[in-house]
mmCIF file of C-alpha atoms in Angstrom:
data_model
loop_
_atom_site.group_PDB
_atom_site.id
_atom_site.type_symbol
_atom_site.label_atom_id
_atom_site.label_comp_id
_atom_site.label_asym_id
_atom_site.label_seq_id
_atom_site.Cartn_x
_atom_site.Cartn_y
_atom_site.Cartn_z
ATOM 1 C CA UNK S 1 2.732 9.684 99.491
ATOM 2 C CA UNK S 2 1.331 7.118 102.330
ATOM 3 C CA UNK S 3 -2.024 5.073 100.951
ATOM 4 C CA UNK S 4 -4.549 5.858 103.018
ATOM 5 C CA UNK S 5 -7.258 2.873 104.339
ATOM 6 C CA UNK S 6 -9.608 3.637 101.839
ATOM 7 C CA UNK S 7 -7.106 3.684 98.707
ATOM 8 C CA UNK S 8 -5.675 0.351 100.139
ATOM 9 C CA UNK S 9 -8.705 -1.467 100.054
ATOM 10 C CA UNK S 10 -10.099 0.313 96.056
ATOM 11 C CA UNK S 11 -6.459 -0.686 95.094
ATOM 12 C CA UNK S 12 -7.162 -4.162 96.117
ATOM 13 C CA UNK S 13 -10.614 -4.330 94.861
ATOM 14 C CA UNK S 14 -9.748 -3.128 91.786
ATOM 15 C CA UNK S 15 -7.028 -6.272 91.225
ATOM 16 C CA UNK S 16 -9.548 -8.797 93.033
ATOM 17 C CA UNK S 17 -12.153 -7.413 90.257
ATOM 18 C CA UNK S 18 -9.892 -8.181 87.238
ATOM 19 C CA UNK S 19 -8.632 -11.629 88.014
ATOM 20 C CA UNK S 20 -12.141 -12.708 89.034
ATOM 21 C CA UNK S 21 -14.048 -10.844 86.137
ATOM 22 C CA UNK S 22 -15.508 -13.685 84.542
ATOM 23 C CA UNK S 23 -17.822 -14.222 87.794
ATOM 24 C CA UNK S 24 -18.046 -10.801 89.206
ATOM 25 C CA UNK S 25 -21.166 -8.784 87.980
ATOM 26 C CA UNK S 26 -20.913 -5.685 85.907
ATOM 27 C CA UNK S 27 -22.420 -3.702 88.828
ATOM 28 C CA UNK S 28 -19.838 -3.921 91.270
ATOM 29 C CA UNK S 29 -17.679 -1.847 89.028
ATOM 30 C CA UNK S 30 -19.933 0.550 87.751
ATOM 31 C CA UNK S 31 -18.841 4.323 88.357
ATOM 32 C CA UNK S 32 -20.284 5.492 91.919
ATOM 33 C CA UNK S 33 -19.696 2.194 93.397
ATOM 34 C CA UNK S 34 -17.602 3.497 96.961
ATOM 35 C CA UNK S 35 -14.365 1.654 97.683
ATOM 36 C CA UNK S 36 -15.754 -0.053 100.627
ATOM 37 C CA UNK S 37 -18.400 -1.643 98.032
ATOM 38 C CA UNK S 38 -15.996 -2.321 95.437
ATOM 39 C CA UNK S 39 -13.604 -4.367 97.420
ATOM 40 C CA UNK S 40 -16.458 -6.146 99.448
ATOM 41 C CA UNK S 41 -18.353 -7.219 96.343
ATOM 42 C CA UNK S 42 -14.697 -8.694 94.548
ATOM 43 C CA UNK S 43 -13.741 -10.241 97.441
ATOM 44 C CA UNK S 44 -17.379 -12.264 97.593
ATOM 45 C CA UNK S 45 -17.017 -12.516 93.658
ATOM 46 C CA UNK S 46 -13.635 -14.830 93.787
ATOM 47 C CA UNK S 47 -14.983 -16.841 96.522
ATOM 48 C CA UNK S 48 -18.073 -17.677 94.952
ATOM 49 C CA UNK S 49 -17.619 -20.871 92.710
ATOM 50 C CA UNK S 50 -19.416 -23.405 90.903
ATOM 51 C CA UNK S 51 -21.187 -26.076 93.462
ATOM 52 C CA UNK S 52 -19.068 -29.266 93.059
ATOM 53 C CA UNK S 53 -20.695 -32.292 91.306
ATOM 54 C CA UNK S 54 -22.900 -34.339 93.948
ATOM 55 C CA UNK S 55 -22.652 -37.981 94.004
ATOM 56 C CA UNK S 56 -26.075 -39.995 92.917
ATOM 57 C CA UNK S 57 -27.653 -43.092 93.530
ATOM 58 C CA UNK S 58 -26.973 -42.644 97.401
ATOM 59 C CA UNK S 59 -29.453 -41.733 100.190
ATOM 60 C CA UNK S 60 -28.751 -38.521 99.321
ATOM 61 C CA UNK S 61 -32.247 -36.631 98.703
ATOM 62 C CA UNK S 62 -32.145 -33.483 95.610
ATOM 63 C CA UNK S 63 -33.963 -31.602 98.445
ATOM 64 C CA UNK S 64 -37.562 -29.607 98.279
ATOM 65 C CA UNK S 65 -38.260 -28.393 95.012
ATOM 66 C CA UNK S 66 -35.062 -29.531 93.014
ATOM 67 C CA UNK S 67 -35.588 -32.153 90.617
ATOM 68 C CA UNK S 68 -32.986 -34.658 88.592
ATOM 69 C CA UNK S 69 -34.256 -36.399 85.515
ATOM 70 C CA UNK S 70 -31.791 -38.747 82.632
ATOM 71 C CA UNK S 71 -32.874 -39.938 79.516
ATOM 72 C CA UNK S 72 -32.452 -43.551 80.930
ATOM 73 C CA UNK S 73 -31.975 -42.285 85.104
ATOM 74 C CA UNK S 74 -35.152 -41.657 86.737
ATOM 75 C CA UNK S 75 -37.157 -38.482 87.247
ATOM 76 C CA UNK S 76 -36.710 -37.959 91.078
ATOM 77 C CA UNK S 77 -38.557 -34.248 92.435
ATOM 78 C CA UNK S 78 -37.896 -33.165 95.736
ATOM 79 C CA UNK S 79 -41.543 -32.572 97.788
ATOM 80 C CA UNK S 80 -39.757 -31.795 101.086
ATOM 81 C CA UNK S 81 -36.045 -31.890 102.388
ATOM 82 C CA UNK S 82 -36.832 -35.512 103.638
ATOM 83 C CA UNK S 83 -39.244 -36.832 101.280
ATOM 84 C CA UNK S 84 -38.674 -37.704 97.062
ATOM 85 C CA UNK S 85 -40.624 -39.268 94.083
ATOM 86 C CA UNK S 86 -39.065 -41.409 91.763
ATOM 87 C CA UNK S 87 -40.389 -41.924 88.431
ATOM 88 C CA UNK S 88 -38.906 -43.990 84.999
ATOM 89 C CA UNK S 89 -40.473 -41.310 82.492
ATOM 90 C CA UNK S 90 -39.478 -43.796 79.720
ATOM 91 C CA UNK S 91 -41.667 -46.909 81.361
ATOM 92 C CA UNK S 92 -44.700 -44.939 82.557
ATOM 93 C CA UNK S 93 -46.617 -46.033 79.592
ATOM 94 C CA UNK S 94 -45.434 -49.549 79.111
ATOM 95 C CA UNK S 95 -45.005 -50.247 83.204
ATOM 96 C CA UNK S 96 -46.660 -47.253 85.388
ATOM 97 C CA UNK S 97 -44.002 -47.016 88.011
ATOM 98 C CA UNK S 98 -43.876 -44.504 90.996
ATOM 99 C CA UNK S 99 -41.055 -45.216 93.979
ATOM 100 C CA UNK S 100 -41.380 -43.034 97.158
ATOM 101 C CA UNK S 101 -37.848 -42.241 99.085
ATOM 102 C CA UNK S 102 -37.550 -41.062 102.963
ATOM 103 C CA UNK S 103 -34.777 -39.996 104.521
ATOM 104 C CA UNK S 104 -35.327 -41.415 107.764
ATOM 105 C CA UNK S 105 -32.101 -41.287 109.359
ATOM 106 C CA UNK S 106 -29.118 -38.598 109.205
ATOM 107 C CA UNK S 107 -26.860 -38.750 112.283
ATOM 108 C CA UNK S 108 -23.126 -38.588 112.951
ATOM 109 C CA UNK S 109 -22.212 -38.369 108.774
ATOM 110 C CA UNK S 110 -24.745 -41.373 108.401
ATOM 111 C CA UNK S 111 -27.888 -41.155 106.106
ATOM 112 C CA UNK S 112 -30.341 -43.810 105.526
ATOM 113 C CA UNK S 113 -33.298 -43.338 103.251
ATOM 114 C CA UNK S 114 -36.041 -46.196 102.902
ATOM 115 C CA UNK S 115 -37.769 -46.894 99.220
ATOM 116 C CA UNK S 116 -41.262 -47.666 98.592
ATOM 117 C CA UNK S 117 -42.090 -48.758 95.068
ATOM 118 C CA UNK S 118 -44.821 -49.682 92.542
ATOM 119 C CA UNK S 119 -44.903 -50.597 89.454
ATOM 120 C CA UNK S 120 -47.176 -52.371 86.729
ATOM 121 C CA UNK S 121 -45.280 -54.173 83.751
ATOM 122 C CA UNK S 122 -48.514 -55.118 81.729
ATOM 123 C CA UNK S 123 -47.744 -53.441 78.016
ATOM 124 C CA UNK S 124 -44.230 -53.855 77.973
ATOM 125 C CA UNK S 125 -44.331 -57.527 78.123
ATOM 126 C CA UNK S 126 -47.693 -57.618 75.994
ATOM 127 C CA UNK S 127 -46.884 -54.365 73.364
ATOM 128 C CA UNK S 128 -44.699 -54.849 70.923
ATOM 129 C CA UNK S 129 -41.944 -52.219 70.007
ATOM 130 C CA UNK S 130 -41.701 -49.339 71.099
ATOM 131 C CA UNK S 131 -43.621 -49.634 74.156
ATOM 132 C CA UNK S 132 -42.991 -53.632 74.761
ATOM 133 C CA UNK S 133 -40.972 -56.434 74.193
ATOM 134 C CA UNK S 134 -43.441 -58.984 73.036
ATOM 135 C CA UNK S 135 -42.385 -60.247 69.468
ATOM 136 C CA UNK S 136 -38.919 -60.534 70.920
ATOM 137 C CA UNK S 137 -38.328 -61.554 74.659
ATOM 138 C CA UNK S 138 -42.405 -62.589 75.059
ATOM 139 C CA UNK S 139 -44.707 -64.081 72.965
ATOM 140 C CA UNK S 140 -46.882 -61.211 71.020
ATOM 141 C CA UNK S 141 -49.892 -64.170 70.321
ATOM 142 C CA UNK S 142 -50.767 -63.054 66.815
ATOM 143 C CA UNK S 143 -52.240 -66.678 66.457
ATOM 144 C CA UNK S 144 -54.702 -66.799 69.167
ATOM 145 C CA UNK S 145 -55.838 -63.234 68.094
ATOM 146 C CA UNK S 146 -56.763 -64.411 64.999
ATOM 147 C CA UNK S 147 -58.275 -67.622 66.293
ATOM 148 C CA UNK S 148 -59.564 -67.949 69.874
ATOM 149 C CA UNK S 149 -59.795 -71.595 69.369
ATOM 150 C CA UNK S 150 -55.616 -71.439 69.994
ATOM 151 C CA UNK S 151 -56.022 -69.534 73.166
ATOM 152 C CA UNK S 152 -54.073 -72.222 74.882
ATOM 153 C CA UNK S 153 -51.822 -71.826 72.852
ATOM 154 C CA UNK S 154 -50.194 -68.508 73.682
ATOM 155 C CA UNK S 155 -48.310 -68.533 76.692
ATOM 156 C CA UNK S 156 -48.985 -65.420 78.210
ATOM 157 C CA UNK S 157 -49.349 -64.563 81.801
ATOM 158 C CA UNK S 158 -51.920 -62.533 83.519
ATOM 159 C CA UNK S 159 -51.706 -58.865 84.920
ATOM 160 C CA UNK S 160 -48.831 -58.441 87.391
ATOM 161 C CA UNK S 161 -49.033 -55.665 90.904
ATOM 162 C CA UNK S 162 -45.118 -55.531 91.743
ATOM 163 C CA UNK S 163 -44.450 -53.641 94.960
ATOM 164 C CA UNK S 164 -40.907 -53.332 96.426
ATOM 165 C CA UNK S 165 -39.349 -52.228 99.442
ATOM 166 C CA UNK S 166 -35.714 -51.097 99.753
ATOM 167 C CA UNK S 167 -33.042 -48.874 101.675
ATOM 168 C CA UNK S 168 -29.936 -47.101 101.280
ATOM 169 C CA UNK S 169 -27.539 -46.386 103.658
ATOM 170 C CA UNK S 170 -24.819 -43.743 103.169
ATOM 171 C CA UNK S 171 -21.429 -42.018 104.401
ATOM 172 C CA UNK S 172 -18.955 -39.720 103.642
ATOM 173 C CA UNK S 173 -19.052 -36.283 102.434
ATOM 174 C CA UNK S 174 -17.065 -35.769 99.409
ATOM 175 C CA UNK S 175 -16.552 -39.224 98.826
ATOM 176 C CA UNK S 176 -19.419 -41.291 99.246
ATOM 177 C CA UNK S 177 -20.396 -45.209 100.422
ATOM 178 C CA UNK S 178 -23.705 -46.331 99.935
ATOM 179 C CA UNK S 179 -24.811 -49.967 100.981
ATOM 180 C CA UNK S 180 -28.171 -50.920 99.179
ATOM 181 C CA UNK S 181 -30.946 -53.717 99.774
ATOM 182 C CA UNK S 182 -33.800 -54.304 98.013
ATOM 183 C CA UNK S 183 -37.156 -56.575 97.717
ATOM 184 C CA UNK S 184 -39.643 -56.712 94.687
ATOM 185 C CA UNK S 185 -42.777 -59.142 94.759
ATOM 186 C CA UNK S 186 -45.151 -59.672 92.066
ATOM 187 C CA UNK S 187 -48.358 -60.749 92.828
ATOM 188 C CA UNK S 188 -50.397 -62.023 89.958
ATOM 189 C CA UNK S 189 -53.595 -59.735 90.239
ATOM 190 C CA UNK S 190 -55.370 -62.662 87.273
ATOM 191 C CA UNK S 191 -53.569 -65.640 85.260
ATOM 192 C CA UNK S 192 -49.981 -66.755 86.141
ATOM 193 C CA UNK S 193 -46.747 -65.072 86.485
ATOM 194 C CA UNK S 194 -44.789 -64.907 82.958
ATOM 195 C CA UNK S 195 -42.556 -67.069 81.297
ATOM 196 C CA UNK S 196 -39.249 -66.224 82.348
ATOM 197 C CA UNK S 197 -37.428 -64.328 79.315
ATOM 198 C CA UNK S 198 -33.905 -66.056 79.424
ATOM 199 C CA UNK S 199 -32.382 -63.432 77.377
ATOM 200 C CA UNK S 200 -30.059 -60.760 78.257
ATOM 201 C CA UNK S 201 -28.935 -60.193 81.880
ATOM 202 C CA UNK S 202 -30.594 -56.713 82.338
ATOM 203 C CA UNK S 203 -33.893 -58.171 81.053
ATOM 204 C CA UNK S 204 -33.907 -61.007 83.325
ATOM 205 C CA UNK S 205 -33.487 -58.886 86.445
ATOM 206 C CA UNK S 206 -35.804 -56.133 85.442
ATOM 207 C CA UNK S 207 -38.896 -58.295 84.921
ATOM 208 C CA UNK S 208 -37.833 -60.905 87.467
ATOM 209 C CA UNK S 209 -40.386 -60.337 89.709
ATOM 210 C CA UNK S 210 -43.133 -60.939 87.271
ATOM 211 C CA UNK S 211 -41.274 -64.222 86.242
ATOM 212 C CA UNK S 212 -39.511 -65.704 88.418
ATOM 213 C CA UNK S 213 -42.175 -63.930 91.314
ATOM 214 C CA UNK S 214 -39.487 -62.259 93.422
ATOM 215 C CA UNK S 215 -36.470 -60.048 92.999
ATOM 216 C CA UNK S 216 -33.867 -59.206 95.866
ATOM 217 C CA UNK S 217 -30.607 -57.398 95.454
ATOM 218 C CA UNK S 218 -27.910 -56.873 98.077
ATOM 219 C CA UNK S 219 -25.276 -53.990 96.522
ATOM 220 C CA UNK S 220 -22.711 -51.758 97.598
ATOM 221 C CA UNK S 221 -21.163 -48.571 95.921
ATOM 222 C CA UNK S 222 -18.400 -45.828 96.061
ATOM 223 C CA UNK S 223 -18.417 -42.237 94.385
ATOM 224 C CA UNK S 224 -15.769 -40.525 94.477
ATOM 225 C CA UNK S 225 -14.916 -37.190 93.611
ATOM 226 C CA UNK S 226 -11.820 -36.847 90.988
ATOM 227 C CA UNK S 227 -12.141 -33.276 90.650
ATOM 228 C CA UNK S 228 -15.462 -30.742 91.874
ATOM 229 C CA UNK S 229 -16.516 -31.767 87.827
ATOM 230 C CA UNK S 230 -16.222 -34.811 87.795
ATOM 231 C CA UNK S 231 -16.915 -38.608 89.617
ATOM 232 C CA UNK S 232 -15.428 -41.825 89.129
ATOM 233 C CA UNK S 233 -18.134 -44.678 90.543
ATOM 234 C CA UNK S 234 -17.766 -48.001 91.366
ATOM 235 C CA UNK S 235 -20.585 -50.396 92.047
ATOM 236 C CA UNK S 236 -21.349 -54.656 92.630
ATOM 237 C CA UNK S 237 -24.384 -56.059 93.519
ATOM 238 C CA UNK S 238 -25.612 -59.873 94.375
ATOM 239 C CA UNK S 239 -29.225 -60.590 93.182
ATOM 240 C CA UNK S 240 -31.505 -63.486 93.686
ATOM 241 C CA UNK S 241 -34.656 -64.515 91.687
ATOM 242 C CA UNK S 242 -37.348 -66.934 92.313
ATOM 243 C CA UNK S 243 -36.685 -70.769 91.266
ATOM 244 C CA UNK S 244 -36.587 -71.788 87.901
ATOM 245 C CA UNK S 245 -38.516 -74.601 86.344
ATOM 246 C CA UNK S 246 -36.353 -77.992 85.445
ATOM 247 C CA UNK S 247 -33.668 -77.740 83.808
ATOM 248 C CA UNK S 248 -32.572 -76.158 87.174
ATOM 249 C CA UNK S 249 -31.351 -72.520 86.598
ATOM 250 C CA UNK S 250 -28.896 -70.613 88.804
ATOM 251 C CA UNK S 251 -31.058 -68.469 90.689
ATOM 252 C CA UNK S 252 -28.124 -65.579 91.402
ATOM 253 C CA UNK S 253 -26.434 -63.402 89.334
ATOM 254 C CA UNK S 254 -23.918 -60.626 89.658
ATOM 255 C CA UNK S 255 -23.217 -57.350 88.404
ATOM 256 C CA UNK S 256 -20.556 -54.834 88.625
ATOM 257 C CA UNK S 257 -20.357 -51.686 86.845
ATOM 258 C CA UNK S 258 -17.655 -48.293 86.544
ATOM 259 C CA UNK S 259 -18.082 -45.183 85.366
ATOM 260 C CA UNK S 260 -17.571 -41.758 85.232
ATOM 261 C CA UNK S 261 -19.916 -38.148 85.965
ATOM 262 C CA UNK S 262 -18.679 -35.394 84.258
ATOM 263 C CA UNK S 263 -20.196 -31.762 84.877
ATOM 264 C CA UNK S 264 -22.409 -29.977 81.911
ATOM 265 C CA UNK S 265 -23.006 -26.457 83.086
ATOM 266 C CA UNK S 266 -24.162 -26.139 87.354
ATOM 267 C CA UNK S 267 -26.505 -28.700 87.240
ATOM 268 C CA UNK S 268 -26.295 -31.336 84.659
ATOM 269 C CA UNK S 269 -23.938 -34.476 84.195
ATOM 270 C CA UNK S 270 -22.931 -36.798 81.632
ATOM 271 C CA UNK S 271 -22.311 -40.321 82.730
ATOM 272 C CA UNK S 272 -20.503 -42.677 80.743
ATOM 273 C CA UNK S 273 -19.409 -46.456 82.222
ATOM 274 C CA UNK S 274 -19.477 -50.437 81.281
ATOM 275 C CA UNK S 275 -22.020 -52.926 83.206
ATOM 276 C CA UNK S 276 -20.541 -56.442 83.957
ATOM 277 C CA UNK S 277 -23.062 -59.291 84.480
ATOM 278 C CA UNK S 278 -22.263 -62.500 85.641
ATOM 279 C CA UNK S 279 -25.120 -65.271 85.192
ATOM 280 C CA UNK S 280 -26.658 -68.608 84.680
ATOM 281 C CA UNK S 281 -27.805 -68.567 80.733
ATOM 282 C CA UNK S 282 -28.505 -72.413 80.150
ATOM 283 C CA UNK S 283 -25.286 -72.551 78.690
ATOM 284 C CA UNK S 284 -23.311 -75.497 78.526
ATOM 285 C CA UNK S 285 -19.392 -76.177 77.417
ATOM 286 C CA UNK S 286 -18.087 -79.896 76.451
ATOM 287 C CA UNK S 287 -15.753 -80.497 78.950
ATOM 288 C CA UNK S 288 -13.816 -83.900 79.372
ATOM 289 C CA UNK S 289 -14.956 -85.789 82.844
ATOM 290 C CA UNK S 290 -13.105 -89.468 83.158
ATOM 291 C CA UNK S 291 -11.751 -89.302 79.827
ATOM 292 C CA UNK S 292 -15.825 -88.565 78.865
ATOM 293 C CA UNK S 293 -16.827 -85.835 77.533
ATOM 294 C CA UNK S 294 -19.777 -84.189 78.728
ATOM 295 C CA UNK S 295 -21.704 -80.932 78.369
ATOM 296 C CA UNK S 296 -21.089 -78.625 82.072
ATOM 297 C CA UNK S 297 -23.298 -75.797 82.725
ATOM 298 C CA UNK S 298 -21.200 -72.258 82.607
ATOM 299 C CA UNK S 299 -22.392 -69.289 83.703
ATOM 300 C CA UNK S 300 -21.807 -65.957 81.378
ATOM 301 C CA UNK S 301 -19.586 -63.112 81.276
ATOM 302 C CA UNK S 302 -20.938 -59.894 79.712
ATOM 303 C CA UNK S 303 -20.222 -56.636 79.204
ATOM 304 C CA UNK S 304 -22.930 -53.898 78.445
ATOM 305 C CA UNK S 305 -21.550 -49.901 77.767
ATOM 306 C CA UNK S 306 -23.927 -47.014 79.792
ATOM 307 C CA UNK S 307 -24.375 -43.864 78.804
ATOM 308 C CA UNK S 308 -26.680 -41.051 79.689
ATOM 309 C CA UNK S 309 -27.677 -37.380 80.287
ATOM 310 C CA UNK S 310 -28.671 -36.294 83.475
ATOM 311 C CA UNK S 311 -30.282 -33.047 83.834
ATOM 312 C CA UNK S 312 -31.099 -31.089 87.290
ATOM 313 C CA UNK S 313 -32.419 -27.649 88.479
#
């Protein structure tokens, strides 16, 4: 017997319907559903999939009214298509920060989006833990509040403004480049700047600008897409501080990090990598010079492991 048109296409919606079941909804094979409909809505069914995993950190913007927030990333909300705010949910007690990104540029696979941030590290260099580091990497002045004739005593700087201007420029589609710049200044609003905490690496850099009185970073960075569920990235960037008070201090450091995005449900990632940092600690090695020996300045080598949770909608 020949197959008519119509028995062609419910034969092949009925196959398209059973390999694809796991995405197709219930209603496109509900009884009364005509051929036509039933193949139409299988077909669509095994097309649709799962968005791939976007790359991050880019000048790519979530878009108006989608919103990406980690436990350690930023909370980033989309007001418009070409306008973002940036916020460390973490810091906004211990260092109110808001950063405002614009895509200003996006042209010929080319997207550049300018930064403008603000932040005010007061109580995390003057609380002590949970919400600050004084105690540990600044001085919590326990003395001087027990006796105010100590004041100068307790080497504390004054309150801090940091703004900072950046860009990102970025290319690619599925793969992605991203060159990054950026400039933080802090202007002492009363007192001094801080004493520079000469501790770890990531310290140094993030409160740089209230020690050392300015912060600029030059980086690059490459995401690329293993599989639609997961990244590998790959990132290096150059920064330079403010001088140093004798001994003389290295004023640059450099970091490198690598790490990988893999897909939890449509919209969330987890993100697992190691930071490098390569920097000027005051450290010194015994080396022999003339048959002498002598202490040399080295710089460090360190490794840090990253981890987070990124969540979207």
């Amino acid at each position: 017997m020949r197959a008519t048109s119509a028995h062609l296409k419910l034969l092949t919606g009925l196959v398209i319907t059973f390999v694809a079941a796991w995405t197709q909804p219930l209603s496109a094979a509900l009884p009364g559903t005509t051929p036509a409909r039933l193949a139409t809505a299988a077909t669509q069914s095994s097309s649709t999939k799962t968005a791939p995993l976007p790359a991050r950190d880019s000048a790519r913007l979530p878009g108006k009214g989608r919103w990406t927030v980690g436990i350690f990333n930023p909370l980033e909300i989309g007001i418009t298509d070409k306008i973002s705010i940036e916020t460390h949910p973490l810091l906004l007690i211990a260092s109110p920060n808001v950063t405002v990104r614009h895509s200003t540029f996006n042209f010929g696979g080319w997207r550049l989006t300018q930064e403008y941030g603000l932040n005010m590290p007061r109580l995390g260099v003057t609380s002590a833990l949970p919400l600050g580091l004084a105690g540990y990497f600044t001085p919590d002045c326990k003395v001087t509040a027990h006796d105010p004739s100590k004041a100068n005593s307790c080497d504390q700087g004054g309150w801090v403004l940091v703004p900072s201007l950046g860009a990102k420029l970025s290319t690619g589609a599925r793969h992605i480049w991203t060159i990054r710049a950026e400039v933080a200044v802090g202007l002492p609003l009363s007192g001094e700047l801080w004493r520079p905490l000469e501790h770890i690496p990531p310290a140094d850099l993030l409160f740089a600008p209230i020690t050392y009185g300015f912060r600029a970073r030059l980086g690059g960075r490459y995401d690329r897409a293993l599989t639609d569920r997961m990244r590998l990235t790959g990132e290096a960037n150059i920064y330079l501080v403010g001088a140093s008070a004798k001994p003389y201090r290295n004023p640059l450091t450099v970091t490198g990090h690598i790490g990988f995005d893999i897909a939890v449900g449509s919209a969330s990632r987890f993100t697992l990598g190691v930071m490098y940092t390569n920097s000027d600690q005051r450290k010194k090695d015994v080396e022999t010079v003339d048959g002498r020996p002598q202490r040399v300045p080295v710089r460090n080598h360190d490794f840090y492991p990253t981890i987070d949770f990124i969540f979207g909608g």
